[in-house]
Amino acid sequence: MSHNERKAVPMTVLHFSQPVDGGVARVVTDLVRAQTAAGTRAVVACPPGGALGRDAAAAGAEVVDWPARREPGPELCREAVRAARLVRRIGPDLVHTHSAKAGLALRFALRGRVPTVHQPHAWSFDAVGGTTARLALYWERLAARWADRVLCVAEDELRHGEVSGVRARWAVVHNGVDTDRFRPADEAARARARTALPALTGVPPHAPLAVCVGRLCRQKGQDVLLRAWPEVAARLPGARLVLVGDGPWRGELAAAAPEGVLFAGAAQDITAWYAAADAVVLPSRWEGMALVPLEAMACGRPVVATAVTGVAESLPPGRAADFLVPPEDPRALARALASLLADPPLRHDLGPLAAEHVRAFHDVRDTAGRIARLYAEVLAERSAGGPTRRLPRPSAEPHSHSLPDPDPDTREHIRR
């Protein structure tokens, strides 16, 4: 093969993700769409079913099955072996792991033998408590040495990792959204959305409408929102709250829902919900940098969100007082949401400001470009340090007793 032919071979990036729905799946799909458009061979390994495999394939990526459970457990060793076999078969130039489970399995399997970028999408030790949280934190501290970069979506996420004792070679690239898809709707489009969405059948067209988009689970905090809603409804009779999404807490939330709360289920296209909403609310307990506020703001919708990791960094500068409330505080959430729903002039002012901010600072094409430059830096460093070590044939099971202790001196900041 000639030198020019070697140069023409596209770079292969192998993405591993266990979440196949929600924000992580959308981030991976947007990223591989940009990568394939730029000539990169993007391969996505994920569990079958869910949105990620379907959407990533539609975006131009190759998709391979990687059966993996959401939670760590007895299957982890087999999941790591399967992952190592996929890496060996596909032969990527770089592996990009998304969220805790993929990061656990792949870093365990590869031990730095293949250039690796790990993206937590929120820290795993925030999602659990007690012994499980301590084990998750220990693992993140240990495994950071086996990633060429730990890629955070917010400075907040990086600082939280540092304070928690994770020592890594860091990078920060803020999340972005497709501003061609998520864009402000005019009044005619908003009226059509309110008429066309089945969950809004029978709702008066001018009723104040709050929309919460997200998986129905503890992280997203819809239970706090339901506790806040009676105060909103008392101030704004006739107001409606719609929960868009599905998940393990649906039954519990439906049983606790006060009057005026509607459940729309999962939606493949959420742009109509942003068009219909007067305000979008995200009451999360933890995040990395949530996509919902970015998508809503790109659509010109004002947002009320909890002040968890990454949210303040996604907002227009100086407007935190208009958008943020403390987490786990239903009274503060109710006051902020009711004030926004009751004030059309404020919503009219905030919407265009929010949309312009997202277009300027959170366009997914800029995000993909920064990640491409990060890959190039990682590969250049590996090339300068010698050839990447060959991945050995996977054994029946990785042995946990061979894991070395974390190195407290490995640390480098790389800001984006």
Short mmCIF file of C-alpha atoms in Angstrom, two decimals:
data_model
loop_
_atom_site.label_atom_id
_atom_site.label_comp_id
_atom_site.label_asym_id
_atom_site.label_seq_id
_atom_site.Cartn_x
_atom_site.Cartn_y
_atom_site.Cartn_z
CA MET A 1 0.00 0.00 0.00
CA SER A 2 1.40 3.40 -0.98
CA HIS A 3 1.79 6.34 1.40
CA ASN A 4 -1.17 8.13 -0.26
CA GLU A 5 -3.35 5.02 0.05
CA ARG A 6 -2.50 4.72 3.72
CA LYS A 7 -3.50 8.35 4.25
CA ALA A 8 -6.83 7.73 2.53
CA VAL A 9 -7.91 5.09 5.07
CA PRO A 10 -10.47 6.77 7.35
CA MET A 11 -10.00 6.88 11.09
CA THR A 12 -12.18 4.41 12.99
CA VAL A 13 -13.77 5.49 16.26
CA LEU A 14 -15.57 2.81 18.28
CA HIS A 15 -18.19 4.19 20.67
CA PHE A 16 -19.46 2.04 23.55
CA SER A 17 -22.66 3.00 25.33
CA GLN A 18 -24.96 1.06 27.64
CA PRO A 19 -27.73 3.67 27.77
CA VAL A 20 -29.77 3.24 24.59
CA ASP A 21 -32.35 5.95 25.31
CA GLY A 22 -32.38 9.46 26.73
CA GLY A 23 -29.69 12.11 26.70
CA VAL A 24 -26.64 9.86 26.38
CA ALA A 25 -28.12 8.17 23.32
CA ARG A 26 -28.85 11.55 21.72
CA VAL A 27 -25.31 12.79 22.41
CA VAL A 28 -23.79 9.69 20.81
CA THR A 29 -26.13 9.88 17.82
CA ASP A 30 -25.36 13.55 17.17
CA LEU A 31 -21.64 12.90 17.50
CA VAL A 32 -21.53 9.97 15.07
CA ARG A 33 -23.65 11.89 12.58
CA ALA A 34 -21.02 14.65 12.55
CA GLN A 35 -18.17 12.14 12.43
CA THR A 36 -19.53 10.19 9.46
CA ALA A 37 -20.20 13.46 7.63
CA ALA A 38 -16.53 14.34 8.18
CA GLY A 39 -15.35 11.02 6.72
CA THR A 40 -14.66 9.17 9.97
CA ARG A 41 -15.72 5.54 10.28
CA ALA A 42 -17.94 5.64 13.37
CA VAL A 43 -18.98 2.35 14.97
CA VAL A 44 -21.44 2.19 17.87
CA ALA A 45 -21.50 -0.81 20.21
CA CYS A 46 -24.59 -0.89 22.39
CA PRO A 47 -27.27 -3.27 23.69
CA PRO A 48 -29.92 -4.18 21.13
CA GLY A 49 -33.27 -2.40 21.35
CA GLY A 50 -33.88 1.21 22.30
CA ALA A 51 -33.29 4.31 20.26
CA LEU A 52 -29.51 4.41 20.04
CA GLY A 53 -28.91 1.54 17.63
CA ARG A 54 -31.70 2.66 15.31
CA ASP A 55 -30.79 6.35 15.36
CA ALA A 56 -27.03 5.82 15.12
CA ALA A 57 -27.52 3.61 12.05
CA ALA A 58 -29.75 6.26 10.49
CA ALA A 59 -27.00 8.81 11.22
CA GLY A 60 -24.52 6.75 9.17
CA ALA A 61 -22.74 4.74 11.86
CA GLU A 62 -22.10 1.02 11.85
CA VAL A 63 -23.91 -0.57 14.79
CA VAL A 64 -22.86 -3.77 16.56
CA ASP A 65 -24.56 -5.51 19.45
CA TRP A 66 -22.91 -5.32 22.85
CA PRO A 67 -25.26 -6.95 25.38
CA ALA A 68 -24.80 -5.16 28.70
CA ARG A 69 -27.04 -4.51 31.68
CA ARG A 70 -27.55 -1.01 32.99
CA GLU A 71 -26.27 -1.79 36.50
CA PRO A 72 -22.93 -3.41 37.48
CA GLY A 73 -23.29 -7.01 38.57
CA PRO A 74 -22.17 -10.59 38.00
CA GLU A 75 -22.34 -10.13 34.21
CA LEU A 76 -19.60 -7.48 34.21
CA CYS A 77 -16.72 -9.85 33.43
CA ARG A 78 -18.54 -11.36 30.46
CA GLU A 79 -19.51 -7.87 29.26
CA ALA A 80 -15.85 -6.81 29.43
CA VAL A 81 -14.73 -9.91 27.51
CA ARG A 82 -17.34 -9.29 24.81
CA ALA A 83 -16.20 -5.66 24.58
CA ALA A 84 -12.55 -6.67 24.21
CA ARG A 85 -13.46 -9.08 21.42
CA LEU A 86 -15.35 -6.33 19.60
CA VAL A 87 -12.34 -4.01 19.91
CA ARG A 88 -10.07 -6.71 18.53
CA ARG A 89 -12.43 -7.48 15.62
CA ILE A 90 -13.09 -3.85 14.61
CA GLY A 91 -9.57 -2.55 15.17
CA PRO A 92 -10.42 1.07 16.05
CA ASP A 93 -7.91 3.87 16.16
CA LEU A 94 -9.65 5.14 19.29
CA VAL A 95 -12.33 3.93 21.73
CA HIS A 96 -14.83 6.44 23.16
CA THR A 97 -16.83 5.16 26.14
CA HIS A 98 -20.05 6.80 27.25
CA SER A 99 -21.44 6.69 30.79
CA ALA A 100 -20.44 4.57 33.77
CA LYS A 101 -21.11 1.00 32.63
CA ALA A 102 -19.25 1.26 29.33
CA GLY A 103 -16.41 3.09 31.05
CA LEU A 104 -16.22 0.36 33.68
CA ALA A 105 -16.23 -2.56 31.24
CA LEU A 106 -13.93 -1.09 28.59
CA ARG A 107 -11.27 0.39 30.84
CA PHE A 108 -11.25 -2.89 32.77
CA ALA A 109 -10.82 -4.83 29.54
CA LEU A 110 -8.33 -2.59 27.70
CA ARG A 111 -6.14 -1.20 30.51
CA GLY A 112 -4.92 1.61 28.26
CA ARG A 113 -3.76 -0.65 25.40
CA VAL A 114 -5.94 1.23 22.92
CA PRO A 115 -6.30 5.05 22.88
CA THR A 116 -9.35 5.68 25.06
CA VAL A 117 -11.56 8.68 25.82
CA HIS A 118 -14.05 8.18 28.64
CA GLN A 119 -17.08 10.46 28.96
CA PRO A 120 -18.96 10.03 32.29
CA HIS A 121 -22.13 11.98 31.36
CA ALA A 122 -22.53 12.63 35.16
CA TRP A 123 -20.62 10.77 37.83
CA SER A 124 -21.78 7.26 38.70
CA PHE A 125 -21.20 7.77 42.42
CA ASP A 126 -23.85 10.51 42.49
CA ALA A 127 -26.52 8.07 41.33
CA VAL A 128 -26.24 5.69 44.27
CA GLY A 129 -25.58 5.73 47.99
CA GLY A 130 -23.82 3.85 50.76
CA THR A 131 -21.42 1.07 49.88
CA THR A 132 -22.35 1.17 46.20
CA ALA A 133 -21.37 4.84 45.99
CA ARG A 134 -18.05 4.16 47.71
CA LEU A 135 -17.30 1.32 45.29
CA ALA A 136 -18.26 3.49 42.29
CA LEU A 137 -15.98 6.29 43.48
CA TYR A 138 -13.12 3.87 44.07
CA TRP A 139 -13.55 2.53 40.55
CA GLU A 140 -13.57 6.01 38.98
CA ARG A 141 -10.38 6.87 40.87
CA LEU A 142 -8.74 3.64 39.76
CA ALA A 143 -9.85 3.57 36.13
CA ALA A 144 -8.93 7.18 35.32
CA ARG A 145 -5.34 6.02 34.69
CA TRP A 146 -6.57 3.87 31.78
CA ALA A 147 -8.11 6.75 29.84
CA ASP A 148 -6.06 9.10 27.69
CA ARG A 149 -8.71 11.71 28.57
CA VAL A 150 -11.68 11.86 30.88
CA LEU A 151 -14.01 14.10 28.89
CA CYS A 152 -16.43 16.19 30.97
CA VAL A 153 -19.36 18.10 29.55
CA ALA A 154 -19.05 20.92 32.09
CA GLU A 155 -16.42 22.55 34.27
CA ASP A 156 -18.72 21.73 37.19
CA GLU A 157 -18.45 18.04 36.35
CA LEU A 158 -14.66 18.24 36.21
CA ARG A 159 -14.45 20.10 39.55
CA HIS A 160 -16.76 17.58 41.18
CA GLY A 161 -14.55 14.75 39.96
CA GLU A 162 -11.43 16.47 41.27
CA VAL A 163 -12.95 17.23 44.67
CA SER A 164 -14.04 13.59 44.88
CA GLY A 165 -10.45 12.43 44.36
CA VAL A 166 -10.51 11.44 40.68
CA ARG A 167 -7.10 12.24 39.20
CA ALA A 168 -7.19 12.22 35.44
CA ARG A 169 -6.05 13.86 32.25
CA TRP A 170 -9.10 16.05 31.85
CA ALA A 171 -10.83 17.69 28.93
CA VAL A 172 -14.02 19.76 28.88
CA VAL A 173 -16.30 20.07 25.85
CA HIS A 174 -19.77 21.41 26.55
CA ASN A 175 -22.76 19.52 25.20
CA GLY A 176 -24.38 20.87 22.06
CA VAL A 177 -27.65 20.39 20.21
CA ASP A 178 -28.71 20.47 16.58
CA THR A 179 -29.83 24.06 16.13
CA ASP A 180 -31.28 23.27 12.71
CA ARG A 181 -33.66 20.77 14.28
CA PHE A 182 -34.27 22.65 17.54
CA ARG A 183 -35.30 26.17 16.60
CA PRO A 184 -38.01 28.64 17.63
CA ALA A 185 -41.54 27.95 16.43
CA ASP A 186 -43.85 30.76 15.36
CA GLU A 187 -47.32 31.17 16.84
CA ALA A 188 -48.97 29.17 14.06
CA ALA A 189 -46.64 26.22 14.69
CA ARG A 190 -47.28 26.44 18.41
CA ALA A 191 -51.03 26.38 17.84
CA ARG A 192 -50.69 23.35 15.52
CA ALA A 193 -48.62 21.51 18.12
CA ARG A 194 -51.22 22.08 20.82
CA THR A 195 -53.92 20.75 18.52
CA ALA A 196 -51.98 17.77 17.15
CA LEU A 197 -50.49 16.28 20.33
CA PRO A 198 -52.85 13.53 21.56
CA ALA A 199 -52.01 14.07 25.23
CA LEU A 200 -53.38 17.64 24.98
CA THR A 201 -56.80 16.60 23.66
CA GLY A 202 -59.38 18.54 25.63
CA VAL A 203 -56.87 21.03 27.08
CA PRO A 204 -57.94 24.63 26.34
CA PRO A 205 -55.59 26.13 23.72
CA HIS A 206 -54.54 29.02 25.94
CA ALA A 207 -54.11 27.08 29.21
CA PRO A 208 -50.68 27.71 30.77
CA LEU A 209 -48.60 24.66 29.87
CA ALA A 210 -45.42 23.39 31.55
CA VAL A 211 -43.58 20.47 29.96
CA CYS A 212 -41.03 18.17 31.63
CA VAL A 213 -39.03 15.97 29.26
CA GLY A 214 -37.01 13.09 30.65
CA ARG A 215 -36.82 9.48 31.71
CA LEU A 216 -39.21 8.83 34.60
CA CYS A 217 -36.67 7.92 37.25
CA ARG A 218 -35.11 9.20 40.45
CA GLN A 219 -32.38 11.20 38.68
CA LYS A 220 -34.84 13.43 36.83
CA GLY A 221 -36.76 14.40 39.98
CA GLN A 222 -40.32 14.32 38.62
CA ASP A 223 -41.51 13.34 42.12
CA VAL A 224 -40.31 16.73 43.40
CA LEU A 225 -42.12 18.44 40.55
CA LEU A 226 -45.38 16.64 41.41
CA ARG A 227 -45.08 17.88 44.99
CA ALA A 228 -44.60 21.41 43.65
CA TRP A 229 -47.47 21.35 41.15
CA PRO A 230 -50.46 21.93 43.52
CA GLU A 231 -49.01 25.33 44.46
CA VAL A 232 -48.60 26.21 40.77
CA ALA A 233 -52.16 25.09 40.03
CA ALA A 234 -53.54 27.10 42.95
CA ARG A 235 -51.97 30.25 41.54
CA LEU A 236 -52.88 29.44 37.92
CA PRO A 237 -56.19 27.54 37.77
CA GLY A 238 -56.42 25.56 34.55
CA ALA A 239 -52.65 25.20 34.14
CA ARG A 240 -51.37 21.84 32.92
CA LEU A 241 -48.14 19.93 33.47
CA VAL A 242 -47.13 17.24 30.96
CA LEU A 243 -44.47 14.62 31.71
CA VAL A 244 -42.96 13.46 28.43
CA GLY A 245 -41.01 10.22 28.77
CA ASP A 246 -41.18 6.76 30.22
CA GLY A 247 -39.22 4.81 32.78
CA PRO A 248 -39.26 2.72 35.94
CA TRP A 249 -41.05 5.33 38.07
CA ARG A 250 -44.05 5.78 35.77
CA GLY A 251 -46.47 3.77 37.91
CA GLU A 252 -45.38 5.43 41.14
CA LEU A 253 -45.55 8.91 39.65
CA ALA A 254 -48.95 8.30 38.07
CA ALA A 255 -50.31 7.15 41.42
CA ALA A 256 -49.05 10.33 43.11
CA ALA A 257 -49.98 12.79 40.35
CA PRO A 258 -52.24 15.69 41.42
CA GLU A 259 -54.95 17.16 39.21
CA GLY A 260 -53.74 18.87 36.05
CA VAL A 261 -50.81 16.49 35.43
CA LEU A 262 -50.75 14.53 32.15
CA PHE A 263 -48.49 11.64 31.09
CA ALA A 264 -47.56 11.67 27.40
CA GLY A 265 -45.25 8.65 27.35
CA ALA A 266 -42.07 8.50 25.31
CA ALA A 267 -41.89 10.71 22.23
CA GLN A 268 -39.64 9.99 19.27
CA ASP A 269 -39.77 13.65 18.18
CA ILE A 270 -39.91 16.09 21.08
CA THR A 271 -39.76 19.29 19.06
CA ALA A 272 -43.57 19.54 19.02
CA TRP A 273 -43.61 19.45 22.81
CA TYR A 274 -41.12 22.32 23.01
CA ALA A 275 -43.25 24.27 20.52
CA ALA A 276 -46.40 23.70 22.58
CA ALA A 277 -44.86 24.55 25.97
CA ASP A 278 -45.03 27.92 27.68
CA ALA A 279 -42.16 26.79 29.91
CA VAL A 280 -39.96 23.70 30.18
CA VAL A 281 -38.99 22.38 33.61
CA LEU A 282 -36.16 20.04 34.60
CA PRO A 283 -36.16 19.17 38.34
CA SER A 284 -33.12 16.82 38.26
CA ARG A 285 -31.22 15.60 41.28
CA TRP A 286 -27.96 15.29 39.31
CA GLU A 287 -26.72 15.77 35.74
CA GLY A 288 -23.55 16.20 33.69
CA MET A 289 -24.93 18.85 31.38
CA ALA A 290 -28.53 18.03 30.52
CA LEU A 291 -29.66 18.31 26.91
CA VAL A 292 -33.27 19.25 27.70
CA PRO A 293 -32.53 22.85 28.78
CA LEU A 294 -30.35 23.33 25.69
CA GLU A 295 -32.99 21.90 23.36
CA ALA A 296 -35.77 23.92 24.97
CA MET A 297 -33.79 27.16 24.86
CA ALA A 298 -32.80 26.51 21.23
CA CYS A 299 -36.56 26.34 20.57
CA GLY A 300 -37.02 29.70 22.28
CA ARG A 301 -38.64 28.22 25.39
CA PRO A 302 -37.71 29.57 28.84
CA VAL A 303 -36.57 26.95 31.34
CA VAL A 304 -36.85 26.37 35.07
CA ALA A 305 -34.19 23.90 36.24
CA THR A 306 -32.48 22.79 39.40
CA ALA A 307 -28.98 24.08 40.08
CA VAL A 308 -27.19 20.78 39.56
CA THR A 309 -23.94 20.10 37.73
CA GLY A 310 -23.69 21.75 34.34
CA VAL A 311 -27.00 23.60 34.29
CA ALA A 312 -25.62 27.05 35.15
CA GLU A 313 -22.98 26.66 32.41
CA SER A 314 -25.70 26.00 29.85
CA LEU A 315 -27.62 29.23 30.62
CA PRO A 316 -27.20 32.73 29.21
CA PRO A 317 -24.67 34.60 31.37
CA GLY A 318 -26.18 36.51 34.26
CA ARG A 319 -29.64 34.93 33.99
CA ALA A 320 -29.39 32.20 36.63
CA ALA A 321 -31.97 33.99 38.79
CA ASP A 322 -34.51 33.60 35.96
CA PHE A 323 -33.90 29.87 35.51
CA LEU A 324 -32.39 28.12 38.55
CA VAL A 325 -33.80 26.77 41.82
CA PRO A 326 -32.20 24.53 44.47
CA PRO A 327 -32.64 20.77 43.94
CA GLU A 328 -35.07 18.86 46.16
CA ASP A 329 -37.00 22.08 46.97
CA PRO A 330 -40.62 21.81 45.77
CA ARG A 331 -41.62 25.22 47.16
CA ALA A 332 -38.83 27.07 45.32
CA LEU A 333 -39.64 25.11 42.18
CA ALA A 334 -43.33 25.98 42.46
CA ARG A 335 -42.65 29.69 42.94
CA ALA A 336 -40.28 29.92 40.00
CA LEU A 337 -42.48 27.92 37.65
CA ALA A 338 -45.67 29.74 38.61
CA SER A 339 -43.98 33.13 38.19
CA LEU A 340 -42.77 32.20 34.72
CA LEU A 341 -46.10 30.78 33.58
CA ALA A 342 -47.93 33.84 34.89
CA ASP A 343 -45.68 36.36 33.09
CA PRO A 344 -45.99 36.25 29.26
CA PRO A 345 -43.81 39.37 28.77
CA LEU A 346 -40.96 37.76 30.73
CA ARG A 347 -41.26 34.57 28.67
CA HIS A 348 -41.31 36.68 25.51
CA ASP A 349 -38.03 38.35 26.57
CA LEU A 350 -36.28 35.20 27.76
CA GLY A 351 -37.10 33.01 24.75
CA PRO A 352 -35.09 34.82 22.04
CA LEU A 353 -32.22 35.43 24.47
CA ALA A 354 -32.04 31.72 25.26
CA ALA A 355 -32.21 30.70 21.59
CA GLU A 356 -29.43 33.06 20.58
CA HIS A 357 -27.23 31.81 23.43
CA VAL A 358 -27.57 28.19 22.35
CA ARG A 359 -26.87 29.03 18.71
CA ALA A 360 -23.72 30.90 19.73
CA PHE A 361 -22.28 28.54 22.33
CA HIS A 362 -23.94 25.11 22.17
CA ASP A 363 -24.28 24.13 18.53
CA VAL A 364 -23.57 20.41 18.14
CA ARG A 365 -21.31 21.03 15.15
CA ASP A 366 -18.95 23.06 17.34
CA THR A 367 -19.07 20.31 19.98
CA ALA A 368 -18.19 17.65 17.40
CA GLY A 369 -15.34 19.78 16.06
CA ARG A 370 -13.81 20.17 19.51
CA ILE A 371 -14.06 16.44 20.14
CA ALA A 372 -12.39 15.74 16.78
CA ARG A 373 -9.48 17.97 17.81
CA LEU A 374 -9.31 16.14 21.14
CA TYR A 375 -9.06 12.80 19.32
CA ALA A 376 -6.26 14.19 17.17
CA GLU A 377 -4.34 15.29 20.25
CA VAL A 378 -4.71 11.89 21.89
CA LEU A 379 -3.56 10.04 18.77
CA ALA A 380 -0.64 12.43 18.26
CA GLU A 381 0.49 11.86 21.85
CA ARG A 382 0.26 8.10 21.41
CA SER A 383 2.20 8.31 18.15
CA ALA A 384 4.91 10.42 19.75
CA GLY A 385 5.22 7.97 22.62
CA GLY A 386 5.50 4.90 20.40
CA PRO A 387 3.03 2.51 18.78
CA THR A 388 -0.13 1.54 20.62
CA ARG A 389 0.28 -1.84 22.29
CA ARG A 390 -1.53 -4.70 20.65
CA LEU A 391 -4.64 -5.90 22.45
CA PRO A 392 -4.09 -9.50 23.59
CA ARG A 393 -6.67 -12.15 22.94
CA PRO A 394 -9.30 -11.90 25.70
CA SER A 395 -9.17 -14.61 28.34
CA ALA A 396 -12.28 -16.24 29.73
CA GLU A 397 -12.56 -13.63 32.43
CA PRO A 398 -10.50 -10.60 33.50
CA HIS A 399 -9.02 -11.10 36.98
CA SER A 400 -9.91 -8.43 39.51
CA HIS A 401 -6.91 -9.28 41.71
CA SER A 402 -4.57 -8.01 38.97
CA LEU A 403 -5.88 -4.44 39.17
CA PRO A 404 -3.11 -2.06 40.34
CA ASP A 405 -3.68 0.68 42.89
CA PRO A 406 -4.47 4.16 41.58
CA ASP A 407 -1.50 6.39 40.80
CA PRO A 408 -1.99 9.67 42.73
CA ASP A 409 0.42 11.57 40.51
CA THR A 410 -1.31 11.13 37.13
CA ARG A 411 -3.10 14.39 36.35
CA GLU A 412 -3.32 16.90 33.53
CA HIS A 413 -5.81 19.65 32.74
CA ILE A 414 -6.78 20.30 29.15
CA ARG A 415 -9.43 23.01 28.89
CA ARG A 416 -11.62 23.47 25.84
#
